[in-house]
Coordinates of N, CA, C and O in Angstrom, one line a residue:
X1 N 41.5 -55.3 -68.6 CA 41.0 -54.1 -68.0 C 40.3 -53.2 -68.9 O 40.8 -52.9 -70.0
X2 N 39.0 -52.9 -68.6 CA 38.2 -52.1 -69.6 C 37.9 -50.7 -69.1 O 37.3 -50.0 -69.9
X3 N 38.2 -50.3 -67.9 CA 37.9 -49.0 -67.4 C 38.9 -48.0 -67.8 O 40.0 -48.3 -68.4
X4 N 38.6 -46.7 -67.5 CA 39.6 -45.6 -67.7 C 40.7 -45.8 -66.6 O 40.4 -46.0 -65.5
X5 N 41.9 -45.6 -67.1 CA 43.0 -45.8 -66.1 C 44.3 -45.3 -66.6 O 44.5 -44.8 -67.7
X6 N 45.3 -45.5 -65.7 CA 46.7 -45.1 -66.0 C 47.6 -46.4 -65.8 O 47.5 -47.0 -64.7
X7 N 48.4 -46.7 -66.8 CA 49.4 -47.8 -66.7 C 50.8 -47.3 -66.4 O 51.2 -46.4 -67.0
X8 N 51.4 -47.9 -65.4 CA 52.8 -47.6 -65.1 C 53.7 -48.0 -66.2 O 53.7 -49.2 -66.5
X9 N 54.4 -47.1 -66.9 CA 55.2 -47.5 -68.0 C 56.7 -47.3 -67.7 O 57.6 -47.6 -68.5
X10 N 57.0 -46.7 -66.6 CA 58.4 -46.6 -66.1 C 58.4 -46.8 -64.6 O 58.1 -45.8 -63.9
X11 N 58.7 -48.0 -64.2 CA 58.4 -48.2 -62.7 C 59.6 -48.9 -62.1 O 60.6 -49.3 -62.8
X12 N 59.5 -49.2 -60.9 CA 58.3 -49.0 -60.0 C 58.0 -47.5 -59.8 O 58.8 -46.7 -60.0
X13 N 56.7 -47.3 -59.5 CA 56.2 -45.9 -59.3 C 55.8 -45.7 -57.8 O 55.1 -46.6 -57.3
X14 N 56.2 -44.6 -57.2 CA 55.8 -44.2 -55.9 C 54.4 -43.6 -56.0 O 54.2 -42.6 -56.8
X15 N 53.5 -44.1 -55.2 CA 52.2 -43.5 -55.1 C 52.2 -42.7 -53.8 O 52.6 -43.2 -52.8
X16 N 51.7 -41.5 -53.9 CA 51.8 -40.6 -52.7 C 50.5 -40.1 -52.2 O 49.5 -40.1 -52.9
X17 N 50.4 -39.8 -51.0 CA 49.2 -39.3 -50.3 C 48.8 -37.9 -50.7 O 47.6 -37.6 -50.6
X18 N 49.7 -37.1 -51.3 CA 49.4 -35.8 -51.7 C 50.3 -35.5 -52.9 O 51.4 -36.1 -53.1
X19 N 49.9 -34.7 -53.9 CA 50.7 -34.4 -55.0 C 52.0 -33.7 -54.6 O 52.0 -32.9 -53.7
X20 N 53.1 -34.1 -55.2 CA 54.4 -33.4 -54.9 C 55.3 -34.4 -54.3 O 54.9 -35.4 -53.7
X21 N 56.6 -34.1 -54.3 CA 57.6 -35.0 -53.8 C 57.6 -35.0 -52.3 O 58.2 -35.9 -51.7
X22 N 56.9 -34.1 -51.6 CA 56.9 -34.1 -50.2 C 55.7 -35.0 -49.7 O 55.6 -35.2 -48.5
X23 N 54.8 -35.4 -50.6 CA 53.7 -36.2 -50.2 C 54.2 -37.6 -49.7 O 55.1 -38.2 -50.3
X24 N 53.7 -38.1 -48.6 CA 54.1 -39.4 -48.1 C 53.9 -40.5 -49.1 O 52.8 -40.6 -49.8
X25 N 54.9 -41.4 -49.3 CA 54.7 -42.5 -50.1 C 53.8 -43.6 -49.4 O 54.2 -44.0 -48.3
X26 N 52.7 -43.9 -50.0 CA 51.8 -44.9 -49.4 C 51.9 -46.3 -50.0 O 51.6 -47.3 -49.4
X27 N 52.5 -46.3 -51.2 CA 52.7 -47.6 -51.8 C 53.6 -47.5 -53.0 O 53.6 -46.4 -53.7
X28 N 54.3 -48.5 -53.4 CA 55.2 -48.5 -54.6 C 54.6 -49.7 -55.4 O 54.5 -50.8 -55.0
X29 N 54.3 -49.3 -56.7 CA 53.7 -50.3 -57.6 C 54.6 -50.6 -58.7 O 55.4 -49.7 -59.2
X30 N 54.6 -51.8 -59.3 CA 55.6 -52.2 -60.3 C 55.1 -51.7 -61.7 O 53.9 -51.4 -61.9
X31 N 56.0 -51.8 -62.6 CA 55.8 -51.6 -64.0 C 54.6 -52.4 -64.5 O 54.5 -53.6 -64.1
X32 N 53.7 -51.8 -65.3 CA 52.6 -52.6 -65.8 C 51.3 -52.5 -65.0 O 50.2 -52.8 -65.4
X33 N 51.4 -51.9 -63.8 CA 50.2 -51.8 -62.9 C 49.3 -50.8 -63.6 O 49.7 -49.7 -64.1
X34 N 48.0 -51.1 -63.6 CA 47.0 -50.2 -64.1 C 46.1 -49.8 -62.9 O 45.6 -50.6 -62.2
X35 N 45.9 -48.4 -62.7 CA 45.1 -47.9 -61.7 C 44.0 -47.0 -62.3 O 44.3 -46.2 -63.2
X36 N 42.8 -47.0 -61.8 CA 41.8 -46.1 -62.3 C 42.1 -44.7 -61.8 O 42.6 -44.5 -60.7
X37 N 41.8 -43.7 -62.7 CA 42.0 -42.3 -62.3 C 40.7 -41.6 -62.0 O 39.6 -42.1 -62.3
X38 N 40.8 -40.5 -61.3 CA 39.6 -39.8 -60.9 C 39.3 -38.7 -61.9 O 40.1 -38.4 -62.8
X39 N 38.2 -38.0 -61.7 CA 37.9 -36.8 -62.6 C 38.6 -35.5 -62.2 O 38.4 -34.5 -62.9
X40 N 39.3 -35.6 -61.1 CA 40.0 -34.4 -60.6 C 41.1 -34.0 -61.6 O 41.9 -34.8 -62.1
X41 N 41.2 -32.7 -62.0 CA 42.2 -32.3 -62.9 C 43.6 -32.5 -62.4 O 43.8 -32.5 -61.2
X42 N 44.6 -32.8 -63.3 CA 46.0 -32.9 -62.9 C 46.5 -31.6 -62.3 O 45.9 -30.5 -62.6
X43 N 47.5 -31.7 -61.4 CA 48.1 -30.5 -60.8 C 49.6 -30.6 -61.0 O 50.1 -31.7 -61.1
X44 N 50.2 -29.5 -61.1 CA 51.7 -29.4 -61.2 C 52.3 -29.0 -59.9 O 52.0 -27.9 -59.4
X45 N 53.1 -29.8 -59.3 CA 53.8 -29.6 -58.1 C 55.3 -30.1 -58.2 O 55.5 -31.2 -58.7
X46 N 56.2 -29.3 -57.8 CA 57.6 -29.7 -57.8 C 58.1 -29.9 -59.3 O 58.9 -30.8 -59.5
X47 N 57.5 -29.2 -60.2 CA 57.9 -29.4 -61.6 C 57.4 -30.7 -62.3 O 57.7 -31.0 -63.4
X48 N 56.5 -31.4 -61.6 CA 55.9 -32.6 -62.2 C 54.4 -32.5 -62.2 O 53.8 -31.9 -61.4
X49 N 53.8 -33.2 -63.2 CA 52.3 -33.2 -63.3 C 51.9 -34.4 -62.5 O 52.4 -35.5 -62.8
X50 N 50.9 -34.3 -61.6 CA 50.4 -35.3 -60.8 C 49.0 -35.7 -61.1 O 48.1 -34.9 -61.2
X51 N 48.8 -37.0 -61.3 CA 47.4 -37.6 -61.6 C 46.9 -38.1 -60.3 O 47.5 -38.9 -59.6
X52 N 45.6 -37.8 -60.1 CA 44.9 -38.4 -58.9 C 44.4 -39.8 -59.3 O 43.7 -39.9 -60.4
X53 N 44.6 -40.8 -58.5 CA 44.3 -42.2 -58.9 C 43.5 -42.8 -57.7 O 43.5 -42.2 -56.6
X54 N 43.0 -43.9 -58.0 CA 42.3 -44.7 -56.9 C 43.1 -46.0 -56.7 O 43.5 -46.7 -57.6
X55 N 43.4 -46.3 -55.4 CA 44.1 -47.5 -55.0 C 43.3 -48.2 -53.9 O 43.3 -47.7 -52.8
X56 N 42.5 -49.2 -54.2 CA 41.7 -49.9 -53.2 C 40.8 -48.9 -52.5 O 40.7 -49.0 -51.2
X57 N 40.2 -48.0 -53.2 CA 39.2 -47.0 -52.6 C 39.9 -45.8 -51.9 O 39.2 -45.0 -51.4
X58 N 41.2 -45.7 -52.0 CA 42.0 -44.6 -51.4 C 42.5 -43.7 -52.5 O 43.0 -44.2 -53.6
X59 N 42.4 -42.4 -52.3 CA 43.0 -41.5 -53.3 C 44.5 -41.4 -53.1 O 45.0 -41.2 -52.0
X60 N 45.2 -41.6 -54.2 CA 46.7 -41.5 -54.2 C 47.1 -40.6 -55.5 O 46.3 -40.4 -56.4
X61 N 48.3 -40.2 -55.5 CA 48.8 -39.4 -56.6 C 50.1 -40.1 -57.2 O 50.9 -40.5 -56.5
X62 N 50.2 -40.0 -58.6 CA 51.3 -40.6 -59.3 C 51.8 -39.5 -60.3 O 51.0 -38.8 -60.9
X63 N 53.1 -39.5 -60.5 CA 53.7 -38.5 -61.5 C 53.3 -39.0 -62.9 O 53.6 -40.2 -63.3
X64 N 52.7 -38.2 -63.7 CA 52.2 -38.6 -65.0 C 53.3 -39.0 -66.0 O 53.1 -39.8 -66.9
X65 N 54.5 -38.5 -65.8 CA 55.6 -38.8 -66.8 C 55.9 -40.3 -66.7 O 56.6 -40.8 -67.6
X66 N 55.5 -41.0 -65.6 CA 55.8 -42.4 -65.5 C 54.6 -43.3 -65.8 O 54.7 -44.5 -65.6
X67 N 53.5 -42.7 -66.4 CA 52.3 -43.4 -66.7 C 51.8 -43.1 -68.0 O 52.1 -42.0 -68.5
X68 N 51.0 -44.0 -68.6 CA 50.2 -43.7 -69.8 C 48.8 -43.9 -69.5 O 48.4 -45.0 -69.0
X69 N 48.0 -42.8 -69.6 CA 46.6 -42.9 -69.2 C 45.7 -43.0 -70.5 O 46.1 -42.6 -71.5
X70 N 44.6 -43.7 -70.3 CA 43.7 -44.0 -71.4 C 42.2 -44.0 -70.9 O 42.0 -44.2 -69.7
X71 N 41.4 -43.7 -71.9 CA 39.9 -43.8 -71.6 C 39.4 -45.2 -71.6 O 40.1 -46.1 -72.1
X72 N 38.3 -45.4 -70.9 CA 37.8 -46.8 -70.9 C 37.3 -47.3 -72.2 O 36.9 -46.5 -73.1
X73 N 37.2 -48.6 -72.3 CA 36.7 -49.2 -73.5 C 35.2 -49.1 -73.5 O 34.5 -49.3 -72.5
X74 N 34.6 -48.9 -74.7 CA 33.1 -48.9 -74.7 C 32.6 -50.3 -75.0 O 33.1 -50.9 -76.0
X75 N 31.7 -50.7 -74.2 CA 31.2 -52.1 -74.4 C 29.8 -52.1 -75.1 O 29.1 -51.2 -75.0

């Protein structure tokens, strides 16, 4: 994977439709999954920092404490 993304380092991870624990869970992804992130700034909701991610063209949110995010590789 060469793009900018976030890797699940403590999983499985619940991906939510909205930031916060009240956001509906749209998918659960396993440890090691890498998802591209958007340019939208992180938000803090329910005491957690939430990262906006892309999942098959859909915007989802994951708690940053369970992910390691990185910039894309330059080719």
